[in-house]
JSON list of C-alpha atoms in Angstrom, two decimals:
[
{"chain": "A", "resi": 831, "resn": "UNK", "atom": "CA", "xyz": [98.40, 142.62, 64.43]},
{"chain": "A", "resi": 832, "resn": "UNK", "atom": "CA", "xyz": [94.69, 142.97, 65.20]},
{"chain": "A", "resi": 833, "resn": "UNK", "atom": "CA", "xyz": [94.66, 140.14, 67.98]},
{"chain": "A", "resi": 834, "resn": "UNK", "atom": "CA", "xyz": [93.85, 140.63, 71.63]},
{"chain": "A", "resi": 835, "resn": "UNK", "atom": "CA", "xyz": [95.87, 138.79, 73.78]},
{"chain": "A", "resi": 836, "resn": "UNK", "atom": "CA", "xyz": [94.43, 137.95, 77.32]},
{"chain": "A", "resi": 837, "resn": "UNK", "atom": "CA", "xyz": [94.02, 135.66, 80.15]},
{"chain": "A", "resi": 838, "resn": "UNK", "atom": "CA", "xyz": [91.50, 132.97, 79.77]},
{"chain": "A", "resi": 839, "resn": "UNK", "atom": "CA", "xyz": [88.13, 133.39, 81.84]},
{"chain": "A", "resi": 840, "resn": "UNK", "atom": "CA", "xyz": [86.66, 130.62, 84.01]},
{"chain": "A", "resi": 841, "resn": "UNK", "atom": "CA", "xyz": [83.41, 130.55, 82.02]},
{"chain": "A", "resi": 842, "resn": "UNK", "atom": "CA", "xyz": [85.38, 129.96, 78.78]},
{"chain": "A", "resi": 843, "resn": "UNK", "atom": "CA", "xyz": [86.00, 126.42, 79.54]},
{"chain": "A", "resi": 844, "resn": "UNK", "atom": "CA", "xyz": [84.20, 125.06, 76.36]},
{"chain": "A", "resi": 845, "resn": "UNK", "atom": "CA", "xyz": [86.42, 127.29, 74.32]},
{"chain": "A", "resi": 846, "resn": "UNK", "atom": "CA", "xyz": [89.44, 126.18, 76.25]},
{"chain": "A", "resi": 847, "resn": "UNK", "atom": "CA", "xyz": [88.55, 122.52, 75.50]},
{"chain": "A", "resi": 848, "resn": "UNK", "atom": "CA", "xyz": [87.86, 123.25, 71.72]},
{"chain": "A", "resi": 849, "resn": "UNK", "atom": "CA", "xyz": [91.37, 124.80, 71.15]},
{"chain": "A", "resi": 850, "resn": "UNK", "atom": "CA", "xyz": [93.18, 122.05, 73.11]},
{"chain": "A", "resi": 851, "resn": "UNK", "atom": "CA", "xyz": [91.33, 119.47, 70.88]},
{"chain": "A", "resi": 852, "resn": "UNK", "atom": "CA", "xyz": [92.26, 121.36, 67.79]},
{"chain": "A", "resi": 853, "resn": "UNK", "atom": "CA", "xyz": [95.90, 121.29, 68.86]},
{"chain": "A", "resi": 854, "resn": "UNK", "atom": "CA", "xyz": [95.82, 117.67, 69.51]},
{"chain": "A", "resi": 855, "resn": "UNK", "atom": "CA", "xyz": [94.21, 117.00, 65.89]},
{"chain": "A", "resi": 856, "resn": "UNK", "atom": "CA", "xyz": [96.95, 119.23, 64.39]},
{"chain": "A", "resi": 857, "resn": "UNK", "atom": "CA", "xyz": [99.56, 116.79, 62.65]},
{"chain": "A", "resi": 858, "resn": "UNK", "atom": "CA", "xyz": [102.38, 119.45, 63.31]},
{"chain": "A", "resi": 859, "resn": "UNK", "atom": "CA", "xyz": [101.46, 120.57, 66.81]},
{"chain": "A", "resi": 860, "resn": "UNK", "atom": "CA", "xyz": [100.41, 117.08, 68.22]},
{"chain": "A", "resi": 861, "resn": "UNK", "atom": "CA", "xyz": [104.13, 116.06, 69.00]},
{"chain": "A", "resi": 862, "resn": "UNK", "atom": "CA", "xyz": [104.34, 118.83, 71.51]},
{"chain": "A", "resi": 863, "resn": "UNK", "atom": "CA", "xyz": [101.67, 117.54, 73.89]},
{"chain": "A", "resi": 864, "resn": "UNK", "atom": "CA", "xyz": [101.64, 114.80, 76.35]},
{"chain": "A", "resi": 865, "resn": "UNK", "atom": "CA", "xyz": [98.15, 113.48, 75.57]},
{"chain": "A", "resi": 866, "resn": "UNK", "atom": "CA", "xyz": [96.28, 112.28, 72.50]},
{"chain": "A", "resi": 867, "resn": "UNK", "atom": "CA", "xyz": [93.16, 113.61, 71.04]},
{"chain": "A", "resi": 868, "resn": "UNK", "atom": "CA", "xyz": [91.21, 110.63, 72.33]},
{"chain": "A", "resi": 869, "resn": "UNK", "atom": "CA", "xyz": [92.32, 111.01, 75.88]},
{"chain": "A", "resi": 870, "resn": "UNK", "atom": "CA", "xyz": [91.29, 114.72, 75.94]},
{"chain": "A", "resi": 871, "resn": "UNK", "atom": "CA", "xyz": [88.00, 114.09, 74.28]},
{"chain": "A", "resi": 872, "resn": "UNK", "atom": "CA", "xyz": [87.23, 111.39, 76.95]},
{"chain": "A", "resi": 873, "resn": "UNK", "atom": "CA", "xyz": [87.54, 113.77, 79.82]},
{"chain": "A", "resi": 874, "resn": "UNK", "atom": "CA", "xyz": [84.36, 115.05, 81.59]},
{"chain": "A", "resi": 875, "resn": "UNK", "atom": "CA", "xyz": [83.17, 118.57, 81.46]},
{"chain": "A", "resi": 876, "resn": "UNK", "atom": "CA", "xyz": [84.22, 119.02, 85.18]},
{"chain": "A", "resi": 877, "resn": "UNK", "atom": "CA", "xyz": [87.81, 118.36, 84.08]},
{"chain": "A", "resi": 878, "resn": "UNK", "atom": "CA", "xyz": [87.75, 121.33, 81.59]},
{"chain": "A", "resi": 879, "resn": "UNK", "atom": "CA", "xyz": [85.79, 123.61, 84.00]},
{"chain": "A", "resi": 880, "resn": "UNK", "atom": "CA", "xyz": [88.24, 122.93, 86.88]},
{"chain": "A", "resi": 881, "resn": "UNK", "atom": "CA", "xyz": [91.28, 123.26, 84.48]},
{"chain": "A", "resi": 882, "resn": "UNK", "atom": "CA", "xyz": [90.13, 126.53, 82.92]},
{"chain": "A", "resi": 883, "resn": "UNK", "atom": "CA", "xyz": [89.03, 128.07, 86.40]},
{"chain": "A", "resi": 884, "resn": "UNK", "atom": "CA", "xyz": [92.61, 127.39, 87.73]},
{"chain": "A", "resi": 885, "resn": "UNK", "atom": "CA", "xyz": [94.09, 128.91, 84.65]},
{"chain": "A", "resi": 886, "resn": "UNK", "atom": "CA", "xyz": [91.91, 131.96, 84.98]},
{"chain": "A", "resi": 887, "resn": "UNK", "atom": "CA", "xyz": [92.72, 132.27, 88.78]},
{"chain": "A", "resi": 888, "resn": "UNK", "atom": "CA", "xyz": [96.32, 132.83, 88.01]},
{"chain": "A", "resi": 889, "resn": "UNK", "atom": "CA", "xyz": [98.07, 131.60, 91.10]},
{"chain": "A", "resi": 890, "resn": "UNK", "atom": "CA", "xyz": [100.03, 128.38, 89.99]},
{"chain": "A", "resi": 891, "resn": "UNK", "atom": "CA", "xyz": [99.26, 128.68, 86.39]},
{"chain": "A", "resi": 892, "resn": "UNK", "atom": "CA", "xyz": [97.71, 130.99, 83.75]},
{"chain": "A", "resi": 893, "resn": "UNK", "atom": "CA", "xyz": [96.47, 130.48, 80.23]},
{"chain": "A", "resi": 894, "resn": "UNK", "atom": "CA", "xyz": [96.61, 133.12, 77.62]},
{"chain": "A", "resi": 895, "resn": "UNK", "atom": "CA", "xyz": [94.65, 133.26, 74.38]},
{"chain": "A", "resi": 896, "resn": "UNK", "atom": "CA", "xyz": [95.17, 135.40, 71.21]},
{"chain": "A", "resi": 897, "resn": "UNK", "atom": "CA", "xyz": [91.60, 136.38, 70.12]},
{"chain": "A", "resi": 898, "resn": "UNK", "atom": "CA", "xyz": [91.30, 137.29, 66.32]},
{"chain": "A", "resi": 899, "resn": "UNK", "atom": "CA", "xyz": [89.14, 140.02, 65.19]},
{"chain": "A", "resi": 900, "resn": "UNK", "atom": "CA", "xyz": [86.16, 137.79, 64.66]},
{"chain": "A", "resi": 901, "resn": "UNK", "atom": "CA", "xyz": [86.39, 136.52, 68.20]},
{"chain": "A", "resi": 902, "resn": "UNK", "atom": "CA", "xyz": [87.82, 133.08, 67.41]},
{"chain": "A", "resi": 903, "resn": "UNK", "atom": "CA", "xyz": [90.86, 132.04, 69.42]},
{"chain": "A", "resi": 904, "resn": "UNK", "atom": "CA", "xyz": [93.81, 132.00, 67.16]},
{"chain": "A", "resi": 905, "resn": "UNK", "atom": "CA", "xyz": [96.34, 130.54, 69.71]},
{"chain": "A", "resi": 906, "resn": "UNK", "atom": "CA", "xyz": [97.03, 129.75, 73.23]},
{"chain": "A", "resi": 907, "resn": "UNK", "atom": "CA", "xyz": [99.90, 129.32, 75.73]},
{"chain": "A", "resi": 908, "resn": "UNK", "atom": "CA", "xyz": [99.78, 128.09, 79.30]},
{"chain": "A", "resi": 909, "resn": "UNK", "atom": "CA", "xyz": [102.26, 129.14, 82.13]},
{"chain": "A", "resi": 910, "resn": "UNK", "atom": "CA", "xyz": [103.02, 126.90, 84.98]},
{"chain": "A", "resi": 911, "resn": "UNK", "atom": "CA", "xyz": [104.80, 128.50, 88.29]},
{"chain": "A", "resi": 912, "resn": "UNK", "atom": "CA", "xyz": [107.57, 126.03, 89.45]},
{"chain": "A", "resi": 913, "resn": "UNK", "atom": "CA", "xyz": [108.90, 126.90, 92.83]},
{"chain": "A", "resi": 914, "resn": "UNK", "atom": "CA", "xyz": [112.28, 125.42, 94.07]},
{"chain": "A", "resi": 915, "resn": "UNK", "atom": "CA", "xyz": [110.57, 124.60, 97.34]},
{"chain": "A", "resi": 916, "resn": "UNK", "atom": "CA", "xyz": [107.39, 123.06, 95.50]},
{"chain": "A", "resi": 917, "resn": "UNK", "atom": "CA", "xyz": [106.09, 120.06, 93.85]},
{"chain": "A", "resi": 918, "resn": "UNK", "atom": "CA", "xyz": [108.12, 118.58, 91.02]},
{"chain": "A", "resi": 919, "resn": "UNK", "atom": "CA", "xyz": [107.28, 120.20, 87.58]},
{"chain": "A", "resi": 920, "resn": "UNK", "atom": "CA", "xyz": [108.17, 118.73, 84.30]},
{"chain": "A", "resi": 921, "resn": "UNK", "atom": "CA", "xyz": [111.00, 116.52, 84.51]},
{"chain": "A", "resi": 922, "resn": "UNK", "atom": "CA", "xyz": [112.07, 117.11, 88.15]},
{"chain": "A", "resi": 923, "resn": "UNK", "atom": "CA", "xyz": [111.87, 119.47, 91.04]},
{"chain": "A", "resi": 924, "resn": "UNK", "atom": "CA", "xyz": [112.86, 122.96, 89.95]},
{"chain": "A", "resi": 925, "resn": "UNK", "atom": "CA", "xyz": [116.31, 124.10, 91.10]},
{"chain": "A", "resi": 926, "resn": "UNK", "atom": "CA", "xyz": [115.20, 127.81, 91.06]},
{"chain": "A", "resi": 927, "resn": "UNK", "atom": "CA", "xyz": [111.92, 129.65, 91.01]},
{"chain": "A", "resi": 928, "resn": "UNK", "atom": "CA", "xyz": [110.64, 129.52, 87.33]},
{"chain": "A", "resi": 929, "resn": "UNK", "atom": "CA", "xyz": [108.01, 129.39, 84.95]},
{"chain": "A", "resi": 930, "resn": "UNK", "atom": "CA", "xyz": [107.33, 126.89, 82.60]},
{"chain": "A", "resi": 931, "resn": "UNK", "atom": "CA", "xyz": [105.50, 127.45, 79.10]},
{"chain": "A", "resi": 932, "resn": "UNK", "atom": "CA", "xyz": [103.35, 124.60, 78.12]},
{"chain": "A", "resi": 933, "resn": "UNK", "atom": "CA", "xyz": [100.46, 123.97, 75.55]},
{"chain": "A", "resi": 934, "resn": "UNK", "atom": "CA", "xyz": [101.77, 126.29, 72.87]},
{"chain": "A", "resi": 935, "resn": "UNK", "atom": "CA", "xyz": [99.49, 126.27, 69.91]},
{"chain": "A", "resi": 936, "resn": "UNK", "atom": "CA", "xyz": [98.71, 128.70, 67.05]},
{"chain": "A", "resi": 937, "resn": "UNK", "atom": "CA", "xyz": [95.91, 127.71, 64.42]},
{"chain": "A", "resi": 938, "resn": "UNK", "atom": "CA", "xyz": [97.58, 126.92, 61.11]},
{"chain": "A", "resi": 939, "resn": "UNK", "atom": "CA", "xyz": [95.56, 129.88, 59.45]},
{"chain": "A", "resi": 940, "resn": "UNK", "atom": "CA", "xyz": [97.30, 132.33, 61.94]},
{"chain": "A", "resi": 941, "resn": "UNK", "atom": "CA", "xyz": [100.77, 131.07, 61.92]},
{"chain": "A", "resi": 942, "resn": "UNK", "atom": "CA", "xyz": [103.34, 133.52, 60.81]},
{"chain": "A", "resi": 943, "resn": "UNK", "atom": "CA", "xyz": [101.12, 136.51, 61.75]},
{"chain": "A", "resi": 944, "resn": "UNK", "atom": "CA", "xyz": [103.05, 137.34, 65.05]},
{"chain": "A", "resi": 945, "resn": "UNK", "atom": "CA", "xyz": [100.43, 135.53, 67.31]},
{"chain": "A", "resi": 946, "resn": "UNK", "atom": "CA", "xyz": [103.04, 133.38, 69.10]},
{"chain": "A", "resi": 947, "resn": "UNK", "atom": "CA", "xyz": [105.28, 136.48, 69.67]},
{"chain": "A", "resi": 948, "resn": "UNK", "atom": "CA", "xyz": [102.30, 138.36, 71.25]},
{"chain": "A", "resi": 949, "resn": "UNK", "atom": "CA", "xyz": [101.37, 135.19, 73.27]},
{"chain": "A", "resi": 950, "resn": "UNK", "atom": "CA", "xyz": [104.92, 134.71, 74.68]},
{"chain": "A", "resi": 951, "resn": "UNK", "atom": "CA", "xyz": [105.33, 138.52, 75.40]},
{"chain": "A", "resi": 952, "resn": "UNK", "atom": "CA", "xyz": [102.16, 138.34, 77.58]},
{"chain": "A", "resi": 953, "resn": "UNK", "atom": "CA", "xyz": [103.18, 134.95, 79.28]},
{"chain": "A", "resi": 954, "resn": "UNK", "atom": "CA", "xyz": [106.71, 136.01, 80.07]},
{"chain": "A", "resi": 955, "resn": "UNK", "atom": "CA", "xyz": [105.55, 139.64, 81.26]},
{"chain": "A", "resi": 956, "resn": "UNK", "atom": "CA", "xyz": [103.00, 137.80, 83.59]},
{"chain": "A", "resi": 957, "resn": "UNK", "atom": "CA", "xyz": [105.79, 135.47, 84.87]},
{"chain": "A", "resi": 958, "resn": "UNK", "atom": "CA", "xyz": [108.14, 138.45, 85.83]},
{"chain": "A", "resi": 959, "resn": "UNK", "atom": "CA", "xyz": [105.15, 140.42, 87.47]},
{"chain": "A", "resi": 960, "resn": "UNK", "atom": "CA", "xyz": [104.35, 137.68, 89.99]},
{"chain": "A", "resi": 961, "resn": "UNK", "atom": "CA", "xyz": [104.53, 138.43, 93.75]},
{"chain": "A", "resi": 962, "resn": "UNK", "atom": "CA", "xyz": [106.77, 136.61, 96.03]},
{"chain": "A", "resi": 963, "resn": "UNK", "atom": "CA", "xyz": [110.31, 135.53, 95.20]},
{"chain": "A", "resi": 964, "resn": "UNK", "atom": "CA", "xyz": [110.97, 136.69, 91.65]},
{"chain": "A", "resi": 965, "resn": "UNK", "atom": "CA", "xyz": [111.13, 133.98, 89.07]},
{"chain": "A", "resi": 966, "resn": "UNK", "atom": "CA", "xyz": [114.74, 133.62, 87.70]},
{"chain": "A", "resi": 967, "resn": "UNK", "atom": "CA", "xyz": [113.78, 132.15, 84.46]},
{"chain": "A", "resi": 968, "resn": "UNK", "atom": "CA", "xyz": [111.07, 131.02, 82.04]},
{"chain": "A", "resi": 969, "resn": "UNK", "atom": "CA", "xyz": [111.60, 127.73, 80.46]},
{"chain": "A", "resi": 970, "resn": "UNK", "atom": "CA", "xyz": [109.90, 125.49, 77.83]},
{"chain": "A", "resi": 971, "resn": "UNK", "atom": "CA", "xyz": [110.71, 122.13, 76.07]},
{"chain": "A", "resi": 972, "resn": "UNK", "atom": "CA", "xyz": [110.39, 121.47, 72.42]},
{"chain": "A", "resi": 973, "resn": "UNK", "atom": "CA", "xyz": [110.40, 118.17, 70.62]},
{"chain": "A", "resi": 974, "resn": "UNK", "atom": "CA", "xyz": [113.70, 117.58, 68.90]},
{"chain": "A", "resi": 975, "resn": "UNK", "atom": "CA", "xyz": [111.80, 117.05, 65.44]},
{"chain": "A", "resi": 976, "resn": "UNK", "atom": "CA", "xyz": [109.94, 120.45, 65.85]},
{"chain": "A", "resi": 977, "resn": "UNK", "atom": "CA", "xyz": [112.21, 122.69, 63.95]},
{"chain": "A", "resi": 978, "resn": "UNK", "atom": "CA", "xyz": [109.69, 125.32, 63.24]},
{"chain": "A", "resi": 979, "resn": "UNK", "atom": "CA", "xyz": [108.57, 125.73, 66.89]},
{"chain": "A", "resi": 980, "resn": "UNK", "atom": "CA", "xyz": [112.36, 125.81, 67.83]},
{"chain": "A", "resi": 981, "resn": "UNK", "atom": "CA", "xyz": [113.19, 128.47, 65.29]},
{"chain": "A", "resi": 982, "resn": "UNK", "atom": "CA", "xyz": [110.13, 130.60, 66.69]},
{"chain": "A", "resi": 983, "resn": "UNK", "atom": "CA", "xyz": [111.36, 130.16, 70.25]},
{"chain": "A", "resi": 984, "resn": "UNK", "atom": "CA", "xyz": [114.92, 131.05, 69.15]},
{"chain": "A", "resi": 985, "resn": "UNK", "atom": "CA", "xyz": [113.61, 134.23, 67.32]},
{"chain": "A", "resi": 986, "resn": "UNK", "atom": "CA", "xyz": [111.63, 135.20, 70.41]},
{"chain": "A", "resi": 987, "resn": "UNK", "atom": "CA", "xyz": [114.95, 134.97, 72.69]},
{"chain": "A", "resi": 988, "resn": "UNK", "atom": "CA", "xyz": [114.82, 131.52, 74.11]},
{"chain": "A", "resi": 989, "resn": "UNK", "atom": "CA", "xyz": [118.21, 129.84, 74.12]},
{"chain": "A", "resi": 990, "resn": "UNK", "atom": "CA", "xyz": [118.81, 126.11, 74.44]},
{"chain": "A", "resi": 991, "resn": "UNK", "atom": "CA", "xyz": [120.21, 125.06, 77.89]},
{"chain": "A", "resi": 992, "resn": "UNK", "atom": "CA", "xyz": [121.60, 121.76, 76.92]},
{"chain": "A", "resi": 993, "resn": "UNK", "atom": "CA", "xyz": [119.13, 119.85, 79.23]},
{"chain": "A", "resi": 994, "resn": "UNK", "atom": "CA", "xyz": [117.19, 117.10, 77.47]},
{"chain": "A", "resi": 995, "resn": "UNK", "atom": "CA", "xyz": [114.48, 114.70, 78.62]},
{"chain": "A", "resi": 996, "resn": "UNK", "atom": "CA", "xyz": [113.19, 111.54, 76.83]},
{"chain": "A", "resi": 997, "resn": "UNK", "atom": "CA", "xyz": [109.82, 112.18, 75.24]},
{"chain": "A", "resi": 998, "resn": "UNK", "atom": "CA", "xyz": [107.21, 110.72, 77.36]},
{"chain": "A", "resi": 999, "resn": "UNK", "atom": "CA", "xyz": [105.59, 107.71, 75.40]},
{"chain": "A", "resi": 1000, "resn": "UNK", "atom": "CA", "xyz": [108.71, 107.62, 73.18]},
{"chain": "A", "resi": 1001, "resn": "UNK", "atom": "CA", "xyz": [111.91, 107.45, 74.89]},
{"chain": "A", "resi": 1002, "resn": "UNK", "atom": "CA", "xyz": [113.81, 107.31, 71.58]},
{"chain": "A", "resi": 1003, "resn": "UNK", "atom": "CA", "xyz": [112.84, 111.06, 71.02]},
{"chain": "A", "resi": 1004, "resn": "UNK", "atom": "CA", "xyz": [114.12, 113.80, 73.09]},
{"chain": "A", "resi": 1005, "resn": "UNK", "atom": "CA", "xyz": [112.59, 117.20, 74.47]},
{"chain": "A", "resi": 1006, "resn": "UNK", "atom": "CA", "xyz": [115.00, 119.98, 74.37]},
{"chain": "A", "resi": 1007, "resn": "UNK", "atom": "CA", "xyz": [114.83, 122.65, 77.03]},
{"chain": "A", "resi": 1008, "resn": "UNK", "atom": "CA", "xyz": [115.10, 126.27, 76.17]},
{"chain": "A", "resi": 1009, "resn": "UNK", "atom": "CA", "xyz": [114.98, 129.37, 78.54]},
{"chain": "A", "resi": 1010, "resn": "UNK", "atom": "CA", "xyz": [115.07, 133.03, 79.03]},
{"chain": "A", "resi": 1011, "resn": "UNK", "atom": "CA", "xyz": [116.52, 134.49, 82.06]},
{"chain": "A", "resi": 1012, "resn": "UNK", "atom": "CA", "xyz": [115.16, 137.33, 84.08]},
{"chain": "A", "resi": 1013, "resn": "UNK", "atom": "CA", "xyz": [116.64, 140.56, 82.82]},
{"chain": "A", "resi": 1014, "resn": "UNK", "atom": "CA", "xyz": [119.17, 141.98, 85.61]}
]
């Protein structure tokens, strides 16, 4: 694999915006995001600048990108740090210190090339390396109808926890929680 996986830089907000919009236009990936293309498109530049700067800083979250040999971003994943003593994360207050992977997207022409595996390795390694109380697990949610994503996550080592949440905006669909526990 000739991709470089790295953290996003603050000045790359336009590229971060572009890949998010691409994800929201993708008919397969769009069920995984909690906003529409139109909502994201309407956000002002300052939103994208602040979001990307926060993800580059890497204190409470970090965004990783896989850069193809031609310099184009082939994929991305973001990591949110959820502390048991902190604010509610996705769903509820965290019971343990954990990381939450969100915003997973690989462009269709790069799928099946190992990009998602490389992104997840980097994201999970970063989560385990954080200072402070060690994170006990890394979790993610996958839409119950997203069999391709679920298969990728299982292959990487994520296992279902049995926890589910109703899909925001469609309470008839479920989000399934998967996790990797910190190695002992």
